[in-house]
PDB file of C-alpha atoms and ligand atoms in Angstrom:
ATOM      1  CA  MET A   8      95.957  97.831  75.956  1.00 97.00           C
ATOM      2  CA  LYS A   9      97.828 100.570  77.758  1.00 98.00           C
ATOM      3  CA  ALA A  10      99.381 100.228  81.079  1.00 98.00           C
ATOM      4  CA  ILE A  11     101.521 101.871  83.427  1.00 98.00           C
ATOM      5  CA  ARG A  12     104.478  99.519  84.428  1.00 97.00           C
ATOM      6  CA  ILE A  13     107.390  99.890  86.412  1.00 98.00           C
ATOM      7  CA  HIS A  14     110.768  98.034  84.818  1.00 98.00           C
ATOM      8  CA  GLU A  15     112.723  98.972  87.966  1.00 97.00           C
ATOM      9  CA  PHE A  16     112.053  99.891  91.496  1.00 98.00           C
ATOM     10  CA  GLY A  17     112.241 103.535  92.783  1.00 97.00           C
ATOM     11  CA  GLY A  18     110.229 106.896  93.116  1.00 96.00           C
ATOM     12  CA  PRO A  19     107.244 108.235  90.684  1.00 96.00           C
ATOM     13  CA  GLU A  20     109.597 108.640  87.901  1.00 97.00           C
ATOM     14  CA  VAL A  21     109.967 104.702  87.191  1.00 98.00           C
ATOM     15  CA  LEU A  22     106.283 104.608  86.240  1.00 97.00           C
ATOM     16  CA  ARG A  23     105.943 104.151  82.601  1.00 98.00           C
ATOM     17  CA  TYR A  24     102.762 104.732  80.547  1.00 98.00           C
ATOM     18  CA  GLU A  25     102.935 102.184  77.561  1.00 98.00           C
ATOM     19  CA  GLU A  26     101.332  99.580  75.199  1.00 98.00           C
ATOM     20  CA  VAL A  27     101.413  95.857  76.198  1.00 97.00           C
ATOM     21  CA  SER A  28      99.625  93.171  74.921  1.00 96.00           C
ATOM     22  CA  ASP A  29      96.113  92.193  76.057  1.00 96.00           C
ATOM     23  CA  PRO A  30      95.949  89.448  78.921  1.00 95.00           C
ATOM     24  CA  PRO A  31      94.594  86.237  77.524  1.00 92.00           C
ATOM     25  CA  LEU A  32      91.267  85.008  78.454  1.00 90.00           C
ATOM     26  CA  ARG A  33      91.480  81.573  79.612  1.00 92.00           C
ATOM     27  CA  LYS A  34      88.102  79.047  79.678  1.00 95.00           C
ATOM     28  CA  ASP A  35      87.974  79.484  83.391  1.00 93.00           C
ATOM     29  CA  ARG A  36      88.186  83.330  83.638  1.00 95.00           C
ATOM     30  CA  ILE A  37      86.261  86.568  82.930  1.00 97.00           C
ATOM     31  CA  LEU A  38      88.043  89.723  81.257  1.00 97.00           C
ATOM     32  CA  VAL A  39      87.205  92.787  83.151  1.00 98.00           C
ATOM     33  CA  ARG A  40      87.690  96.091  81.333  1.00 98.00           C
ATOM     34  CA  ILE A  41      88.855  98.514  84.230  1.00 98.00           C
ATOM     35  CA  ARG A  42      87.118 101.627  84.658  1.00 98.00           C
ATOM     36  CA  ALA A  43      88.719 102.672  88.166  1.00 98.00           C
ATOM     37  CA  CYS A  44      91.539 101.408  90.304  1.00 97.00           C
ATOM     38  CA  ALA A  45      92.382 102.939  93.678  1.00 95.00           C
ATOM     39  CA  LEU A  46      95.672 103.952  94.952  1.00 92.00           C
ATOM     40  CA  ASN A  47      96.962 102.163  98.037  1.00 89.00           C
ATOM     41  CA  HIS A  48      99.887 102.379 100.102  1.00 89.00           C
ATOM     42  CA  LEU A  49     100.671  99.007  99.062  1.00 92.00           C
ATOM     43  CA  ASP A  50     101.718 100.596  95.742  1.00 95.00           C
ATOM     44  CA  LEU A  51     104.502 102.380  97.394  1.00 96.00           C
ATOM     45  CA  TRP A  52     105.734  99.661  99.240  1.00 95.00           C
ATOM     46  CA  VAL A  53     106.041  97.670  95.824  1.00 97.00           C
ATOM     47  CA  ARG A  54     107.149 100.443  93.719  1.00 97.00           C
ATOM     48  CA  ARG A  55     110.209 100.853  95.998  1.00 96.00           C
ATOM     49  CA  GLY A  56     110.963  97.286  95.920  1.00 95.00           C
ATOM     50  CA  LEU A  57     109.529  94.002  97.583  1.00 92.00           C
ATOM     51  CA  PRO A  58     111.091  90.626  97.397  1.00 92.00           C
ATOM     52  CA  GLY A  59     109.452  88.423  94.710  1.00 93.00           C
ATOM     53  CA  VAL A  60     108.183  91.261  92.446  1.00 96.00           C
ATOM     54  CA  LYS A  61     108.758  90.243  88.990  1.00 95.00           C
ATOM     55  CA  LEU A  62     109.741  93.255  86.527  1.00 97.00           C
ATOM     56  CA  PRO A  63     108.196  94.530  84.541  1.00 97.00           C
ATOM     57  CA  HIS A  64     104.898  95.014  86.590  1.00 98.00           C
ATOM     58  CA  ILE A  65     101.708  96.417  86.688  1.00 98.00           C
ATOM     59  CA  LEU A  66     100.691  98.037  90.232  1.00 97.00           C
ATOM     60  CA  GLY A  67      97.312  98.642  91.610  1.00 97.00           C
ATOM     61  CA  SER A  68      94.987  96.518  93.904  1.00 96.00           C
ATOM     62  CA  ASP A  69      91.484  98.164  93.949  1.00 96.00           C
ATOM     63  CA  ILE A  70      89.868  97.381  90.573  1.00 97.00           C
ATOM     64  CA  ALA A  71      86.232  97.985  89.506  1.00 98.00           C
ATOM     65  CA  GLY A  72      84.965  97.879  86.171  1.00 98.00           C
ATOM     66  CA  GLU A  73      82.739  95.869  83.805  1.00 98.00           C
ATOM     67  CA  ILE A  74      82.920  92.521  82.428  1.00 98.00           C
ATOM     68  CA  ALA A  75      84.392  92.622  78.714  1.00 97.00           C
ATOM     69  CA  ASP A  76      84.272  88.806  78.072  1.00 97.00           C
ATOM     70  CA  VAL A  77      83.505  85.660  79.734  1.00 97.00           C
ATOM     71  CA  GLY A  78      85.386  82.330  79.547  1.00 96.00           C
ATOM     72  CA  GLU A  79      83.697  79.177  78.151  1.00 96.00           C
ATOM     73  CA  TYR A  80      83.525  77.306  81.463  1.00 96.00           C
ATOM     74  CA  VAL A  81      82.248  80.281  83.438  1.00 96.00           C
ATOM     75  CA  THR A  82      78.758  80.952  84.464  1.00 95.00           C
ATOM     76  CA  GLY A  83      77.000  83.469  86.121  1.00 95.00           C
ATOM     77  CA  PHE A  84      78.605  86.220  84.553  1.00 96.00           C
ATOM     78  CA  GLU A  85      77.621  88.206  81.602  1.00 96.00           C
ATOM     79  CA  PRO A  86      79.481  90.978  79.577  1.00 97.00           C
ATOM     80  CA  ARG A  87      78.801  94.497  80.707  1.00 97.00           C
ATOM     81  CA  GLN A  88      77.935  93.471  84.311  1.00 97.00           C
ATOM     82  CA  ARG A  89      79.527  95.675  86.840  1.00 98.00           C
ATOM     83  CA  VAL A  90      81.981  94.044  89.139  1.00 98.00           C
ATOM     84  CA  LEU A  91      84.705  94.701  91.930  1.00 96.00           C
ATOM     85  CA  VAL A  92      87.675  92.299  92.193  1.00 96.00           C
ATOM     86  CA  ALA A  93      88.552  90.950  95.492  1.00 91.00           C
ATOM     87  CA  PRO A  94      92.022  91.348  95.220  1.00 92.00           C
ATOM     88  CA  MET A  95      93.389  87.842  96.174  1.00 91.00           C
ATOM     89  CA  HIS A  96      95.422  85.546  93.807  1.00 93.00           C
ATOM     90  CA  PHE A  97      95.192  82.031  95.177  1.00 93.00           C
ATOM     91  CA  CYS A  98      95.676  78.575  93.586  1.00 89.00           C
ATOM     92  CA  ASN A  99      91.833  77.497  94.553  1.00 86.00           C
ATOM     93  CA  HIS A 100      92.860  73.887  94.674  1.00 91.00           C
ATOM     94  CA  CYS A 101      95.156  73.094  97.804  1.00 96.00           C
ATOM     95  CA  ALA A 102      93.838  72.069 101.044  1.00 97.00           C
ATOM     96  CA  LYS A 103      93.892  75.602 102.355  1.00 96.00           C
ATOM     97  CA  CYS A 104      91.965  77.069  99.681  1.00 93.00           C
ATOM     98  CA  MET A 105      89.556  74.153  99.978  1.00 94.00           C
ATOM     99  CA  ALA A 106      89.015  74.828 103.646  1.00 95.00           C
ATOM    100  CA  GLY A 107      88.371  78.436 102.775  1.00 89.00           C
ATOM    101  CA  LEU A 108      91.718  79.638 103.956  1.00 89.00           C
ATOM    102  CA  GLN A 109      92.824  81.248 100.912  1.00 89.00           C
ATOM    103  CA  ASN A 110      94.870  83.987 102.746  1.00 87.00           C
ATOM    104  CA  GLN A 111      97.128  80.667 103.811  1.00 94.00           C
ATOM    105  CA  CYS A 112      97.486  79.327 100.337  1.00 96.00           C
ATOM    106  CA  PRO A 113     101.205  78.915  99.370  1.00 95.00           C
ATOM    107  CA  GLU A 114     100.593  80.732  96.417  1.00 95.00           C
ATOM    108  CA  PHE A 115      98.710  83.851  98.062  1.00 95.00           C
ATOM    109  CA  THR A 116      99.342  87.261  97.070  1.00 96.00           C
ATOM    110  CA  VAL A 117      97.558  90.475  96.204  1.00 94.00           C
ATOM    111  CA  LEU A 118      96.836  91.680  93.058  1.00 95.00           C
ATOM    112  CA  GLY A 119      99.462  94.556  92.093  1.00 95.00           C
ATOM    113  CA  ASN A 120     102.053  92.868  94.575  1.00 95.00           C
ATOM    114  CA  LEU A 121     103.560  89.553  93.317  1.00 95.00           C
ATOM    115  CA  VAL A 122     101.042  89.418  90.174  1.00 95.00           C
ATOM    116  CA  ASP A 123     100.099  91.966  87.949  1.00 96.00           C
ATOM    117  CA  GLY A 124      97.048  94.366  88.835  1.00 97.00           C
ATOM    118  CA  GLY A 125      94.903  97.201  87.736  1.00 97.00           C
ATOM    119  CA  ASN A 126      96.783 100.042  86.742  1.00 98.00           C
ATOM    120  CA  CYS A 127      95.818  99.064  83.027  1.00 98.00           C
ATOM    121  CA  GLU A 128      92.613  98.604  80.835  1.00 98.00           C
ATOM    122  CA  LEU A 129      92.100  94.785  80.990  1.00 98.00           C
ATOM    123  CA  ILE A 130      92.574  92.016  83.391  1.00 97.00           C
ATOM    124  CA  ALA A 131      91.658  88.510  83.317  1.00 96.00           C
ATOM    125  CA  VAL A 132      90.439  86.848  86.979  1.00 95.00           C
ATOM    126  CA  PRO A 133      88.929  83.589  88.354  1.00 93.00           C
ATOM    127  CA  PRO A 134      85.307  84.545  88.564  1.00 94.00           C
ATOM    128  CA  ALA A 135      85.523  83.409  92.156  1.00 91.00           C
ATOM    129  CA  ILE A 136      86.975  87.095  92.962  1.00 93.00           C
ATOM    130  CA  ALA A 137      84.603  88.948  91.152  1.00 96.00           C
ATOM    131  CA  ILE A 138      81.728  90.517  93.174  1.00 95.00           C
ATOM    132  CA  PRO A 139      78.695  92.544  91.195  1.00 97.00           C
ATOM    133  CA  ILE A 140      78.770  96.173  92.269  1.00 97.00           C
ATOM    134  CA  PRO A 141      75.334  97.461  93.731  1.00 95.00           C
ATOM    135  CA  ASP A 142      73.253  99.872  91.402  1.00 94.00           C
ATOM    136  CA  GLY A 143      74.036 102.686  94.263  1.00 94.00           C
ATOM    137  CA  LEU A 144      78.050 102.731  93.933  1.00 95.00           C
ATOM    138  CA  GLU A 145      79.855 104.233  91.027  1.00 97.00           C
ATOM    139  CA  PHE A 146      82.888 102.579  89.899  1.00 98.00           C
ATOM    140  CA  ALA A 147      85.591 105.049  91.652  1.00 97.00           C
ATOM    141  CA  GLN A 148      83.654 104.628  95.099  1.00 95.00           C
ATOM    142  CA  ALA A 149      83.589 100.910  94.526  1.00 96.00           C
ATOM    143  CA  ALA A 150      87.253 100.869  93.901  1.00 96.00           C
ATOM    144  CA  SER A 151      87.797 102.306  96.975  1.00 93.00           C
ATOM    145  CA  VAL A 152      86.509  99.546  98.658  1.00 93.00           C
ATOM    146  CA  PRO A 153      88.262  95.970  98.468  1.00 92.00           C
ATOM    147  CA  LEU A 154      91.753  95.945 100.147  1.00 91.00           C
ATOM    148  CA  VAL A 155      90.989  98.301 103.180  1.00 93.00           C
ATOM    149  CA  PHE A 156      87.550  96.587 103.918  1.00 94.00           C
ATOM    150  CA  LEU A 157      88.745  93.053 103.286  1.00 90.00           C
ATOM    151  CA  THR A 158      91.318  94.033 106.072  1.00 93.00           C
ATOM    152  CA  ALA A 159      89.437  95.764 108.288  1.00 97.00           C
ATOM    153  CA  TRP A 160      86.678  93.034 108.183  1.00 96.00           C
ATOM    154  CA  HIS A 161      89.040  90.165 108.609  1.00 94.00           C
ATOM    155  CA  MET A 162      90.627  91.766 111.852  1.00 97.00           C
ATOM    156  CA  LEU A 163      87.222  92.781 113.379  1.00 98.00           C
ATOM    157  CA  VAL A 164      84.929  90.032 112.643  1.00 98.00           C
ATOM    158  CA  THR A 165      86.785  87.208 111.530  1.00 95.00           C
ATOM    159  CA  ARG A 166      89.819  87.405 114.195  1.00 96.00           C
ATOM    160  CA  ALA A 167      88.399  89.662 116.942  1.00 98.00           C
ATOM    161  CA  GLY A 168      85.043  88.503 116.820  1.00 98.00           C
ATOM    162  CA  ILE A 169      83.210  91.735 117.164  1.00 98.00           C
ATOM    163  CA  ARG A 170      79.876  91.867 119.043  1.00 97.00           C
ATOM    164  CA  GLN A 171      77.099  94.408 119.632  1.00 97.00           C
ATOM    165  CA  GLY A 172      77.797  96.593 122.519  1.00 96.00           C
ATOM    166  CA  GLN A 173      81.512  96.377 122.876  1.00 98.00           C
ATOM    167  CA  THR A 174      84.091  99.189 122.866  1.00 98.00           C
ATOM    168  CA  VAL A 175      86.627  99.367 119.996  1.00 98.00           C
ATOM    169  CA  LEU A 176      89.797 101.676 119.943  1.00 98.00           C
ATOM    170  CA  VAL A 177      90.409 102.201 116.143  1.00 98.00           C
ATOM    171  CA  LEU A 178      94.223 103.580 115.673  1.00 97.00           C
ATOM    172  CA  GLY A 179      94.705 105.785 112.894  1.00 95.00           C
ATOM    173  CA  GLY A 180      91.022 106.411 112.069  1.00 96.00           C
ATOM    174  CA  GLY A 181      91.785 108.835 109.121  1.00 94.00           C
ATOM    175  CA  SER A 182      93.411 106.084 107.083  1.00 92.00           C
ATOM    176  CA  GLY A 183      91.994 103.460 104.532  1.00 92.00           C
ATOM    177  CA  VAL A 184      92.000 100.585 106.962  1.00 95.00           C
ATOM    178  CA  GLY A 185      90.801 102.933 109.909  1.00 97.00           C
ATOM    179  CA  SER A 186      87.929 104.610 108.268  1.00 96.00           C
ATOM    180  CA  ALA A 187      86.671 101.083 107.167  1.00 97.00           C
ATOM    181  CA  ALA A 188      87.003  99.863 110.605  1.00 98.00           C
ATOM    182  CA  ILE A 189      85.088 102.570 112.229  1.00 98.00           C
ATOM    183  CA  GLN A 190      81.979 101.828 109.338  1.00 98.00           C
ATOM    184  CA  ILE A 191      82.182  98.165 110.121  1.00 98.00           C
ATOM    185  CA  ALA A 192      82.273  98.529 114.071  1.00 98.00           C
ATOM    186  CA  LYS A 193      79.081 100.779 113.654  1.00 98.00           C
ATOM    187  CA  LEU A 194      77.751  98.217 111.303  1.00 98.00           C
ATOM    188  CA  PHE A 195      77.917  95.935 114.631  1.00 98.00           C
ATOM    189  CA  HIS A 196      76.594  98.376 116.909  1.00 98.00           C
ATOM    190  CA  ALA A 197      79.899  98.820 118.912  1.00 98.00           C
ATOM    191  CA  ARG A 198      81.028 101.928 120.442  1.00 98.00           C
ATOM    192  CA  VAL A 199      84.247 103.560 118.508  1.00 98.00           C
ATOM    193  CA  ILE A 200      86.901 105.543 119.957  1.00 98.00           C
ATOM    194  CA  ALA A 201      89.088 106.659 116.919  1.00 98.00           C
ATOM    195  CA  THR A 202      92.535 108.130 117.164  1.00 97.00           C
ATOM    196  CA  ALA A 203      93.787 110.597 114.476  1.00 96.00           C
ATOM    197  CA  GLY A 204      96.604 113.231 114.042  1.00 94.00           C
ATOM    198  CA  ASP A 205      94.590 116.480 113.680  1.00 94.00           C
ATOM    199  CA  SER A 206      91.096 117.884 113.955  1.00 95.00           C
ATOM    200  CA  GLY A 207      90.119 117.408 110.093  1.00 96.00           C
ATOM    201  CA  LYS A 208      90.715 113.865 110.154  1.00 97.00           C
ATOM    202  CA  LEU A 209      88.887 113.507 113.872  1.00 97.00           C
ATOM    203  CA  GLU A 210      86.002 115.491 112.124  1.00 97.00           C
ATOM    204  CA  ARG A 211      85.700 112.977 109.283  1.00 97.00           C
ATOM    205  CA  ALA A 212      86.113 110.052 111.523  1.00 97.00           C
ATOM    206  CA  ALA A 213      83.105 111.333 113.629  1.00 98.00           C
ATOM    207  CA  ALA A 214      81.018 111.773 110.202  1.00 98.00           C
ATOM    208  CA  LEU A 215      81.838 107.920 109.426  1.00 97.00           C
ATOM    209  CA  GLY A 216      80.191 107.073 113.180  1.00 97.00           C
ATOM    210  CA  ALA A 217      83.141 107.371 115.713  1.00 98.00           C
ATOM    211  CA  ASP A 218      81.399 108.206 118.908  1.00 98.00           C
ATOM    212  CA  TYR A 219      84.879 109.672 120.501  1.00 98.00           C
ATOM    213  CA  GLY A 220      88.155 110.958 119.013  1.00 98.00           C
ATOM    214  CA  ILE A 221      91.411 111.170 120.277  1.00 97.00           C
ATOM    215  CA  ASP A 222      94.166 113.477 118.745  1.00 96.00           C
ATOM    216  CA  HIS A 223      97.231 111.155 119.157  1.00 92.00           C
ATOM    217  CA  TYR A 224      99.542 114.015 118.945  1.00 93.00           C
ATOM    218  CA  GLN A 225      98.042 116.221 121.633  1.00 94.00           C
ATOM    219  CA  GLN A 226      96.569 113.357 123.895  1.00 95.00           C
ATOM    220  CA  LYS A 227      98.027 110.466 125.463  1.00 96.00           C
ATOM    221  CA  ILE A 228      95.625 107.738 124.026  1.00 97.00           C
ATOM    222  CA  SER A 229      95.406 105.351 126.987  1.00 97.00           C
ATOM    223  CA  GLN A 230      94.610 108.169 129.545  1.00 97.00           C
ATOM    224  CA  GLU A 231      91.947 109.219 127.015  1.00 97.00           C
ATOM    225  CA  VAL A 232      90.622 105.727 126.797  1.00 98.00           C
ATOM    226  CA  ARG A 233      90.424 105.200 130.560  1.00 97.00           C
ATOM    227  CA  ARG A 234      88.725 108.707 130.943  1.00 97.00           C
ATOM    228  CA  ILE A 235      85.898 107.705 128.179  1.00 98.00           C
ATOM    229  CA  THR A 236      85.359 104.017 129.259  1.00 98.00           C
ATOM    230  CA  ASP A 237      85.320 104.967 132.960  1.00 97.00           C
ATOM    231  CA  LYS A 238      88.669 103.215 133.630  1.00 97.00           C
ATOM    232  CA  GLN A 239      87.212  99.970 132.108  1.00 97.00           C
ATOM    233  CA  GLY A 240      89.352  99.975 128.958  1.00 98.00           C
ATOM    234  CA  VAL A 241      88.099  98.918 125.609  1.00 98.00           C
ATOM    235  CA  ASP A 242      87.016  95.371 124.363  1.00 98.00           C
ATOM    236  CA  ILE A 243      88.997  95.252 121.114  1.00 98.00           C
ATOM    237  CA  VAL A 244      92.075  97.626 119.903  1.00 98.00           C
ATOM    238  CA  PHE A 245      92.079  97.756 116.067  1.00 98.00           C
ATOM    239  CA  GLU A 246      96.150  97.956 115.902  1.00 96.00           C
ATOM    240  CA  HIS A 247      97.647  98.463 112.375  1.00 91.00           C
ATOM    241  CA  VAL A 248     100.633 101.055 113.551  1.00 89.00           C
ATOM    242  CA  GLY A 249     102.826  98.815 115.243  1.00 88.00           C
ATOM    243  CA  ALA A 250     105.866  99.676 117.607  1.00 91.00           C
ATOM    244  CA  ALA A 251     104.705 103.446 118.043  1.00 89.00           C
ATOM    245  CA  THR A 252     101.430 102.552 119.502  1.00 91.00           C
ATOM    246  CA  TRP A 253     101.695  99.286 121.052  1.00 94.00           C
ATOM    247  CA  GLU A 254     102.508  99.962 124.477  1.00 95.00           C
ATOM    248  CA  GLU A 255      99.430 102.502 124.366  1.00 96.00           C
ATOM    249  CA  SER A 256      97.462  99.852 122.691  1.00 96.00           C
ATOM    250  CA  MET A 257      98.095  97.264 125.461  1.00 96.00           C
ATOM    251  CA  LYS A 258      97.335  99.910 128.249  1.00 97.00           C
ATOM    252  CA  SER A 259      94.178 100.551 126.565  1.00 98.00           C
ATOM    253  CA  LEU A 260      92.565  97.215 126.743  1.00 97.00           C
ATOM    254  CA  LYS A 261      90.220  95.891 129.737  1.00 97.00           C
ATOM    255  CA  PRO A 262      91.378  92.516 130.986  1.00 96.00           C
ATOM    256  CA  GLY A 263      90.578  89.715 128.840  1.00 95.00           C
ATOM    257  CA  GLY A 264      90.314  92.193 125.693  1.00 97.00           C
ATOM    258  CA  THR A 265      91.641  91.393 122.135  1.00 98.00           C
ATOM    259  CA  ILE A 266      94.545  93.042 120.558  1.00 97.00           C
ATOM    260  CA  VAL A 267      94.218  92.653 116.674  1.00 97.00           C
ATOM    261  CA  THR A 268      97.126  93.397 114.340  1.00 94.00           C
TER     262      THR A 268
HETATM  263 ZN1   ZN B   1      95.825  77.389  97.447  1.00 55.88          ZN
END
């Protein structure tokens, strides 16, 4: 198959388009013919060099495609079925995996990080991470979903326990994770305040459902939050920036509120 690989760390010039051998289909795996693979900030971090990355390496975490072949032990999938791949690699037999805490598995990593990813034509994955694509989604749309929606869902739903009627401050509402968070918060009938760095991004955040926008370069986040919430503060701060916004995040919370990072 054709693949884009890196043989050394660096800028875009280290990407090489080349022929590599097809991945072998094990009896407990499905072979996916990749039709779309989204770009992600993780690609940049890995390409510049992260500990544990073995070279040569195939980048790409967000994969959508159709099943090319199905291993002998696999049931419930068939060739030509459209699937997206939840970009998680885990052992599937340790105590953490058995408890449904795959992200705490000692072998856990993201496809494209410590294991090869989707910037290629074929990938063999366990059926546990293949998810059928609904008819209404094209491959490119489906490929935009996995990593950012997994992250945002885990933060808002699993960790912060979002509930109807709460107010959520989404930092970086123009980012991939932020735009996913806006849509998930609206799905839970929450009130959303989104921040972004320019008016175009704020307009797109509003189009996704954000009720209020804050330009974080022109306005002070915590002051605007206090004004919008009638001095109450928000129930949840969706924090994925870090040091630059930490203090404003803390000041935007209501007493007993939750900051999730
Ligand atoms: Zn495990």
